[in-house]
Amino acid sequence: MTDVATLRAMARLSGVELPDAELTALLPVIERTLAMLARLETLPLTGVEPAAQYRML
Amino acid sequence: MADLVFTSMVDLARMIATKEVSPVEVTKAHLDRIAARDAELRAYITVCAEAAREAARAAEAELMSGRPLGPLHGVPVALKDLVNTAGIRTTGGSKILGDAVPAQDATVAARLRAAGAVLLGKLNMHEFAYGPEGLNAHYGTSRNPWDAATARIPGGSSSGSGVAVAAGLAPGALGSDTGGSIRIPASLCGITGLKPTYGRVSRAGVLPLSWSLDHIGPMTRSAADCALMLRCLAGYDAADPTSSVLPTPEYGAALTGDVKGLRVGLLRAFFLESAAPEVRETVERAARALEGLGATVDEVALPHMDDMAGASSAILAPEALAYHAEWLRTRAADYQPDVASRLRMGAFVTGVQYVRAQQLRTVVRDAVDAALARRDVLLAPSTPIAATPVGDTEISIGGVTADVRASLIRFTRPFNFSGHPACSVPCGLTSGGLPIGMQFVGRPFDEATVLRVADAWQRATDWHARRPPMA
């Protein structure tokens, strides 16, 4: 579960100011997105080099 | 000469070079059609009528002087309105850049001009390329020409490119593809769209959505025309740090019409199995038809496809927010609401999640390479659904309710993530008469094979030659 205060703090860290009413409205969408992102933490990616830039050829 | 507006780019180039038709005549035919039809279709944001007439007259003079001609000499093209054009406004489909006039051409615009192309104008798009429906609150949403009765989405974000090419308002156009923005409108508008390999075509001077996922490519009415345009666009550009130094082949020479012995991997899991029944059956029929042409078809599955939504968002959202942060702070009200919401989502992705997504990118890229190690191309539907009515946000797919936006990008996004080349071609119509598209995915930098199989398909079928009712 995510609350509006946490979202407000995250948004500010990225330089985005959002009124609480807007954050509250966005909350369900954000929670769905965060759930998708959380899946990334469950993947076996230890030791995998990130593709910071795709193939320089 | 009404059919000039439905003549292929390959034929127009030949007819102009042999003086069968003049560039002035070809340009006039397209400008007349734009004048007659675009108020309804809204494919263009800016029409460069006078500049196009002038360029056509210059092309005619060069032709008469006997100077060497470029591959697109006198052939009209149009550009998605995020490709910078010197002296011509480049809006990104936005209010924010409504009056922005670049001083320089993007590399791709300059290369098309150098090849002799005549610029008709700048094409409509989902605002800042951030949406697969092709919606635009500022310039009006382009109308999908395949349904005269109901306003349906053209697909996006290269919506104007899809509509203009399908309806004969341009023989070829440029699009950009971050999660499917070339292939989705190609699929929904019944045209051919190629997303080249990441690095094959320069992004320099094109407004970014997500630097590491953006691709620029041609949208035309045939694979042969895509090959012609790619020949002019591809190749190293020092202005794009991700541009490839690999040599570019003569793509037209690869179009042999022959797929005998070609190995096709049909993507059933995640792709065919979650497409609407009509789409699934149509692509299965196409796979059998390819077998009939001499290709061998087997089934193959790619891992981690269910993770694509999260992983792509983890890259796209923060990259897009980084580009838009200042405007989002100072001009938030000037964005259309859906785009502003998506941009804000970038604030909620952590740095660790971004890196995890890039790690997964390595895994998925290697998996697609592995699937292509013993196959020449992969085959999947381009979109699980055909064009939906404008305003619909949900659709029933095989009895299951699905989000339209998520569905549109489901099959295209994995190959932006992996960077592999992919070409969408028309392969049938729904019972309601709407186009269905399928995509061929190839090895990195092997656009030639992707175009070869797409061209062979089009020599054996006529889906790409069908005209929409509103054309």
XYZ file of C-alpha atoms in Angstrom:
528
model
C 0.000 0.000 0.000
C 1.190 3.488 -0.877
C -0.081 6.671 0.719
C -0.411 10.191 -0.591
C 2.383 11.508 1.645
C 4.875 9.005 0.203
C 3.807 9.830 -3.327
C 4.085 13.537 -2.627
C 7.643 13.032 -1.382
C 8.594 10.906 -4.407
C 7.102 13.452 -6.787
C 9.011 16.289 -5.133
C 12.262 14.336 -5.422
C 11.656 14.260 -9.177
C 10.823 17.947 -9.246
C 7.092 17.376 -9.769
C 4.613 19.250 -7.575
C 1.217 17.600 -7.457
C -1.728 18.721 -5.315
C -3.000 16.093 -2.891
C -6.317 15.895 -4.727
C -4.499 14.924 -7.913
C -2.285 12.444 -6.098
C -5.361 10.866 -4.553
C -6.973 10.559 -7.972
C -3.770 9.050 -9.401
C -3.339 6.626 -6.499
C -5.101 3.587 -8.068
C -3.123 3.962 -11.306
C 0.117 4.443 -9.417
C -0.551 1.378 -7.268
C -1.144 -0.749 -10.364
C 2.086 0.539 -11.856
C 4.045 0.013 -8.656
C 2.764 -3.564 -8.517
C 4.128 -4.154 -12.024
C 7.425 -2.571 -11.060
C 7.616 -4.688 -7.902
C 7.660 -7.786 -10.109
C 11.036 -6.654 -11.401
C 12.489 -7.256 -7.940
C 11.438 -10.901 -8.080
C 13.283 -11.689 -11.307
C 16.603 -13.584 -11.315
C 18.788 -10.736 -12.551
C 21.810 -11.110 -10.295
C 24.986 -10.637 -12.302
C 23.204 -9.420 -15.421
C 24.825 -6.341 -16.955
C 22.213 -3.660 -17.599
C 21.693 -2.712 -21.237
C 22.572 0.918 -20.582
C 23.149 1.359 -24.282
C 22.042 -1.072 -26.927
C 24.839 -2.476 -29.128
C 27.352 0.082 -30.299
C 28.286 -1.352 -33.678
C -4.338 10.900 -63.078
C -6.480 10.424 -59.949
C -4.507 7.275 -59.204
C -1.258 9.209 -58.800
C -2.134 9.513 -55.129
C -2.269 5.729 -54.811
C 0.812 5.031 -56.924
C 3.700 3.463 -55.034
C 6.837 5.453 -54.229
C 8.874 2.985 -56.288
C 6.658 3.608 -59.322
C 6.513 7.371 -58.774
C 10.330 7.526 -58.642
C 10.570 5.502 -61.854
C 7.844 7.467 -63.647
C 9.488 10.753 -62.685
C 12.962 9.586 -63.722
C 11.655 8.452 -67.122
C 9.649 11.701 -67.494
C 6.392 9.774 -67.686
C 5.038 12.159 -65.086
C 6.414 15.416 -63.711
C 7.200 16.097 -60.043
C 4.968 19.168 -60.298
C 2.037 17.028 -61.391
C 2.616 14.456 -58.630
C 2.909 17.117 -55.936
C -0.184 18.940 -57.209
C -2.211 15.705 -57.122
C -1.284 15.178 -53.467
C -1.841 18.798 -52.445
C -5.247 18.784 -54.174
C -6.204 15.650 -52.302
C -5.021 17.069 -48.991
C -7.069 20.208 -49.663
C -10.123 18.114 -50.469
C -9.928 15.503 -47.701
C -7.846 16.641 -44.773
C -10.461 18.786 -43.080
C -12.234 15.515 -42.331
C -9.221 13.239 -41.826
C -6.977 15.670 -39.888
C -3.803 13.861 -40.901
C -1.755 17.054 -41.199
C -0.850 19.668 -38.600
C 1.018 21.816 -41.145
C 0.726 21.613 -44.936
C 3.726 23.126 -46.752
C 1.850 23.732 -49.998
C 3.865 26.588 -51.473
C 7.230 25.160 -50.405
C 6.217 21.787 -51.872
C 5.229 23.377 -55.203
C 8.526 25.229 -55.289
C 10.519 22.070 -54.459
C 8.622 20.184 -57.169
C 9.403 22.872 -59.744
C 13.077 22.715 -58.742
C 13.003 18.920 -59.028
C 11.536 19.219 -62.510
C 14.232 21.699 -63.542
C 16.954 19.370 -62.251
C 15.378 16.493 -64.123
C 15.410 18.465 -67.357
C 19.027 19.526 -66.795
C 20.121 15.907 -66.839
C 21.835 16.027 -63.451
C 22.081 12.777 -61.414
C 18.906 12.124 -59.459
C 18.410 10.895 -55.898
C 16.377 7.725 -55.260
C 13.324 9.793 -54.250
C 13.721 12.572 -56.804
C 10.443 14.473 -56.980
C 8.559 11.965 -54.799
C 6.394 13.574 -52.097
C 6.766 12.580 -48.447
C 5.374 13.830 -45.148
C 6.932 13.773 -41.688
C 5.526 13.098 -38.248
C 5.505 16.469 -36.535
C 8.301 15.621 -34.130
C 10.936 15.561 -36.876
C 12.680 18.942 -36.894
C 12.380 20.844 -40.170
C 14.363 24.020 -40.781
C 12.017 26.980 -41.035
C 8.867 24.867 -40.621
C 7.211 24.613 -37.239
C 7.627 21.340 -35.393
C 4.970 21.036 -32.722
C 5.315 17.514 -31.379
C 1.532 17.580 -31.581
C 1.577 19.954 -28.622
C 0.392 23.407 -27.656
C 3.690 23.945 -25.838
C 5.681 23.808 -29.100
C 2.852 25.252 -31.185
C 5.048 28.058 -32.534
C 8.443 26.335 -32.379
C 10.369 26.719 -35.640
C 13.660 24.778 -35.708
C 16.708 26.270 -37.355
C 17.961 22.911 -38.639
C 16.576 19.779 -40.235
C 16.719 16.529 -38.303
C 19.172 14.129 -39.931
C 16.315 12.052 -41.358
C 14.623 15.128 -42.863
C 17.906 16.246 -44.398
C 18.527 12.775 -45.823
C 15.089 12.626 -47.441
C 15.614 16.079 -48.974
C 19.069 15.002 -50.191
C 17.444 11.973 -51.824
C 15.209 14.369 -53.763
C 11.982 14.009 -51.784
C 9.419 16.831 -51.792
C 8.071 17.645 -48.325
C 4.265 17.911 -48.303
C 3.923 18.775 -44.632
C 4.013 17.737 -41.000
C 1.722 15.035 -39.674
C -0.577 14.756 -36.697
C 0.351 12.573 -33.734
C -0.526 11.731 -30.155
C 0.804 14.679 -28.147
C 4.576 14.298 -27.679
C 4.261 10.704 -29.012
C 3.024 9.512 -25.603
C -0.009 7.401 -26.468
C -0.909 4.481 -28.751
C -4.419 5.631 -29.643
C -3.333 8.669 -31.680
C -5.419 11.176 -29.722
C -4.736 14.876 -30.007
C -6.627 17.519 -28.052
C -4.882 20.467 -29.720
C -5.099 19.732 -33.447
C -7.951 17.227 -33.410
C -7.627 13.449 -33.535
C -6.893 12.000 -36.973
C -9.773 9.965 -38.333
C -9.209 6.316 -39.209
C -10.318 6.166 -42.875
C -11.511 2.561 -42.628
C -14.863 3.429 -41.027
C -16.963 6.174 -42.549
C -19.801 5.675 -40.047
C -17.950 5.623 -36.727
C -14.974 7.753 -35.679
C -12.318 5.161 -34.837
C -8.799 5.633 -33.524
C -6.060 5.650 -36.159
C -3.556 4.206 -33.697
C -0.582 6.133 -32.491
C 1.423 7.793 -31.798
C 2.184 8.277 -35.533
C -1.523 8.712 -36.248
C -1.310 11.287 -39.035
C 1.344 9.206 -40.790
C -0.953 6.169 -40.771
C -3.983 8.091 -41.985
C -2.171 10.144 -44.639
C -0.579 7.100 -46.245
C -3.737 4.967 -46.054
C -5.948 7.682 -47.535
C -3.639 8.801 -50.348
C -2.603 12.079 -48.727
C 1.079 11.059 -48.936
C 2.729 8.049 -50.600
C 5.118 7.649 -47.690
C 5.773 9.155 -44.297
C 8.118 9.049 -41.360
C 6.968 7.797 -37.993
C 8.631 7.188 -34.656
C 8.209 4.057 -32.532
C 8.881 3.952 -28.777
C 6.417 1.211 -27.830
C 4.820 0.529 -31.209
C 4.065 3.987 -32.592
C 4.890 3.034 -36.200
C 3.478 -0.487 -36.168
C 0.248 0.264 -34.277
C -1.070 2.908 -36.730
C 0.253 0.782 -39.601
C -1.821 -2.133 -38.292
C -4.963 -0.099 -37.606
C -4.796 1.884 -40.874
C -3.908 -1.076 -43.134
C -0.463 0.089 -44.249
C 3.139 -1.109 -43.949
C 5.377 0.275 -41.194
C 8.979 -0.585 -40.388
C 10.652 -0.056 -37.036
C 14.337 -0.524 -37.880
C 16.936 -1.873 -35.463
C 17.860 0.564 -32.687
C 20.854 2.458 -34.096
C 20.041 1.898 -37.779
C 18.319 5.254 -38.376
C 19.477 8.469 -36.728
C 17.346 10.048 -34.002
C 19.258 13.341 -34.145
C 16.859 16.269 -34.391
C 13.778 14.223 -33.558
C 11.917 15.214 -30.371
C 12.556 12.374 -27.916
C 10.013 10.471 -25.889
C 12.456 7.921 -24.435
C 16.023 8.094 -25.727
C 16.767 4.406 -25.269
C 13.484 3.134 -26.742
C 12.842 5.590 -29.618
C 13.194 4.378 -33.216
C 12.526 6.309 -36.464
C 11.224 4.540 -39.562
C 9.170 4.612 -42.758
C 5.410 4.142 -43.119
C 4.247 3.354 -46.656
C 1.763 1.249 -48.605
C 4.244 -1.567 -49.338
C 7.417 -3.237 -48.115
C 9.115 -2.226 -51.376
C 8.425 1.424 -50.587
C 9.722 0.938 -47.033
C 12.916 -0.498 -48.545
C 13.249 2.535 -50.805
C 12.807 4.963 -47.930
C 15.107 3.005 -45.596
C 17.833 3.118 -48.250
C 17.705 6.913 -47.974
C 17.414 7.070 -44.177
C 19.794 4.420 -42.829
C 23.430 4.832 -41.972
C 25.832 6.264 -39.448
C 25.241 9.754 -38.100
C 27.795 11.328 -35.770
C 25.033 13.515 -34.334
C 23.322 10.469 -32.770
C 25.545 8.775 -30.163
C 23.686 5.465 -30.600
C 23.968 5.452 -34.396
C 25.468 2.264 -35.818
C 28.577 2.266 -37.988
C 27.515 -0.953 -39.723
C 27.208 -0.584 -43.497
C 23.700 -0.386 -44.968
C 22.839 -2.851 -47.695
C 20.850 -2.109 -50.845
C 17.483 -3.070 -49.376
C 15.692 -3.175 -52.720
C 18.039 -5.920 -53.913
C 16.896 -8.142 -51.030
C 13.317 -8.180 -52.327
C 13.499 -11.385 -54.330
C 9.886 -12.392 -53.807
C 11.124 -15.789 -52.686
C 10.702 -17.204 -49.177
C 11.507 -20.834 -50.011
C 13.452 -22.291 -47.112
C 12.951 -19.206 -44.954
C 12.420 -20.186 -41.313
C 9.556 -18.416 -39.533
C 8.989 -18.682 -35.777
C 5.325 -18.172 -34.931
C 4.878 -16.507 -31.518
C 1.838 -18.176 -29.954
C 2.351 -17.850 -26.182
C 1.580 -14.286 -25.002
C 1.025 -13.117 -28.613
C -1.426 -15.231 -30.675
C -3.052 -16.735 -27.620
C -4.110 -13.339 -26.255
C -5.224 -11.787 -29.552
C -8.863 -11.338 -30.477
C -10.152 -14.515 -32.180
C -10.438 -12.843 -35.608
C -6.872 -11.544 -35.352
C -5.533 -14.900 -34.183
C -7.252 -16.828 -36.968
C -6.089 -14.338 -39.589
C -2.445 -14.527 -38.546
C -2.615 -18.325 -38.314
C -3.969 -18.345 -41.887
C -1.105 -16.086 -42.947
C 1.429 -18.459 -41.368
C -0.082 -21.354 -43.337
C 0.036 -19.239 -46.489
C 3.734 -18.558 -45.905
C 4.243 -22.314 -45.618
C 2.470 -22.619 -48.937
C 5.013 -20.196 -50.390
C 7.856 -22.447 -49.251
C 8.738 -21.096 -45.808
C 8.994 -23.432 -42.828
C 6.994 -22.385 -39.777
C 7.441 -23.578 -36.209
C 6.227 -22.203 -32.904
C 8.483 -20.428 -30.460
C 7.988 -18.647 -27.139
C 9.838 -15.695 -25.634
C 10.435 -15.461 -21.873
C 9.476 -12.533 -19.633
C 6.773 -11.177 -21.917
C 4.457 -10.744 -18.919
C 7.106 -8.484 -17.390
C 7.207 -6.170 -20.408
C 4.557 -3.744 -19.158
C 6.401 -3.039 -15.925
C 9.899 -3.112 -17.369
C 9.080 -0.867 -20.334
C 7.318 1.606 -18.060
C 10.315 1.608 -15.721
C 12.459 2.880 -18.596
C 10.019 4.970 -20.601
C 8.358 6.874 -17.772
C 11.470 8.357 -16.109
C 13.181 9.075 -19.449
C 10.058 10.905 -20.662
C 9.719 12.804 -17.382
C 13.383 13.831 -17.510
C 12.784 15.456 -20.918
C 9.488 17.099 -19.902
C 10.217 18.016 -16.260
C 10.655 21.737 -16.802
C 7.516 22.126 -18.941
C 5.586 19.954 -16.514
C 6.551 22.380 -13.762
C 5.807 25.543 -15.698
C 3.158 24.621 -18.298
C 1.336 21.598 -16.909
C -2.051 22.942 -17.991
C -0.898 23.030 -21.621
C -0.555 19.240 -21.834
C -3.558 17.122 -22.783
C -4.663 15.323 -19.602
C -3.745 11.735 -20.523
C -0.208 12.753 -21.476
C 0.302 14.834 -18.323
C -0.780 11.857 -16.204
C 1.587 9.478 -17.977
C 4.486 11.900 -17.664
C 3.897 12.254 -13.927
C 4.138 8.493 -13.498
C 7.861 8.835 -14.134
C 8.215 10.366 -10.684
C 7.295 7.085 -9.023
C 9.961 4.865 -10.593
C 13.070 4.418 -8.480
C 16.611 4.329 -9.792
C 16.915 0.681 -8.793
C 13.792 -0.199 -10.765
C 15.189 1.583 -13.821
C 18.391 -0.460 -13.592
C 16.449 -3.708 -13.014
C 14.526 -2.991 -16.218
C 17.773 -2.424 -18.092
C 19.079 -5.717 -16.713
C 15.942 -7.455 -17.932
C 16.518 -5.779 -21.277
C 19.790 -7.673 -21.614
C 17.993 -10.940 -20.837
C 15.145 -10.309 -23.298
C 17.488 -9.107 -26.051
C 19.505 -12.323 -25.677
C 16.303 -14.400 -25.682
C 15.082 -12.826 -28.929
C 18.542 -13.360 -30.434
C 18.372 -17.019 -29.327
C 14.933 -17.463 -30.912
C 16.356 -16.032 -34.130
C 19.513 -18.148 -34.052
C 17.758 -20.920 -35.968
C 15.047 -18.841 -37.581
C 15.127 -15.950 -40.040
C 12.129 -14.044 -38.681
C 9.528 -14.240 -35.935
C 5.842 -13.698 -36.725
C 3.162 -12.247 -34.442
C 0.089 -10.058 -34.712
C 0.990 -6.361 -34.599
C -1.957 -5.565 -32.356
C -4.389 -7.918 -30.605
C -7.342 -5.809 -31.746
C -8.473 -3.705 -34.688
C -9.301 0.008 -34.444
C -11.728 0.841 -31.630
C -14.182 3.761 -31.559
C -12.624 7.013 -30.305
C -13.367 7.326 -26.584
C -13.623 3.596 -25.845
C -11.200 2.689 -23.076
C -12.121 -0.989 -22.711
C -12.731 -3.793 -25.160
C -13.767 -7.421 -24.896
C -11.124 -9.819 -26.223
C -12.429 -13.359 -26.351
C -14.945 -12.533 -23.628
C -12.372 -10.920 -21.338
C -12.482 -7.167 -20.711
C -9.182 -5.498 -21.535
C -7.800 -1.963 -21.454
C -7.568 -0.575 -25.016
C -4.328 1.300 -24.437
C -2.541 -1.634 -22.803
C -3.804 -3.972 -25.513
C -2.579 -1.777 -28.364
C 1.049 -1.819 -27.189
C 1.128 -5.389 -25.854
C 2.691 -7.046 -28.941
C 4.868 -4.216 -30.230
C 6.553 -3.034 -27.027
C 8.796 -6.115 -26.528
C 10.772 -5.265 -29.686
C 11.391 -1.676 -28.651
C 12.680 -3.153 -25.418
C 14.945 -5.577 -27.311
C 15.786 -3.222 -30.208
C 15.131 -5.795 -32.963
C 13.748 -4.662 -36.350
C 10.037 -5.299 -36.929
C 7.745 -4.610 -39.863
C 3.945 -4.539 -39.704
C 2.036 -5.533 -42.842
C -1.698 -5.837 -43.517
C -2.889 -9.464 -43.481
C -6.678 -9.327 -43.493
C -9.846 -7.523 -42.502
C -12.199 -8.114 -39.604
C -15.825 -9.029 -40.289
C -16.488 -5.310 -39.808
C -14.022 -4.409 -42.545
C -11.192 -3.105 -40.344
C -7.534 -3.888 -41.098
C -5.574 -6.558 -39.228
C -1.782 -6.335 -39.130
C 0.982 -8.814 -38.441
C 4.642 -8.103 -37.752
C 7.815 -9.822 -38.879
C 10.695 -9.460 -36.402
C 14.268 -9.984 -37.558
C 17.826 -10.202 -36.343
C 19.585 -6.956 -35.357
C 20.448 -4.921 -38.458
C 18.875 -7.533 -40.749
C 16.078 -5.304 -42.028
C 16.788 -6.804 -45.460
C 15.337 -10.202 -44.470
C 12.387 -8.596 -42.670
C 11.584 -6.586 -45.793
C 12.166 -9.604 -48.026
C 9.524 -11.698 -46.289
C 7.140 -8.735 -46.026
C 7.536 -8.059 -49.737
C 7.075 -11.726 -50.649
C 3.875 -11.740 -48.581
C 2.643 -8.677 -50.470
C 3.482 -10.185 -53.864
C 1.316 -13.180 -52.931
C -1.610 -11.225 -51.417
C -3.448 -7.965 -52.018
C -4.262 -6.825 -48.467
C -1.783 -3.946 -48.750
C -3.468 -2.763 -51.942
C -6.962 -2.457 -50.456
C -8.244 1.082 -50.095
C -10.208 2.317 -47.099
C -13.833 3.403 -47.621
C -13.043 7.039 -46.804
C -10.337 7.093 -49.487
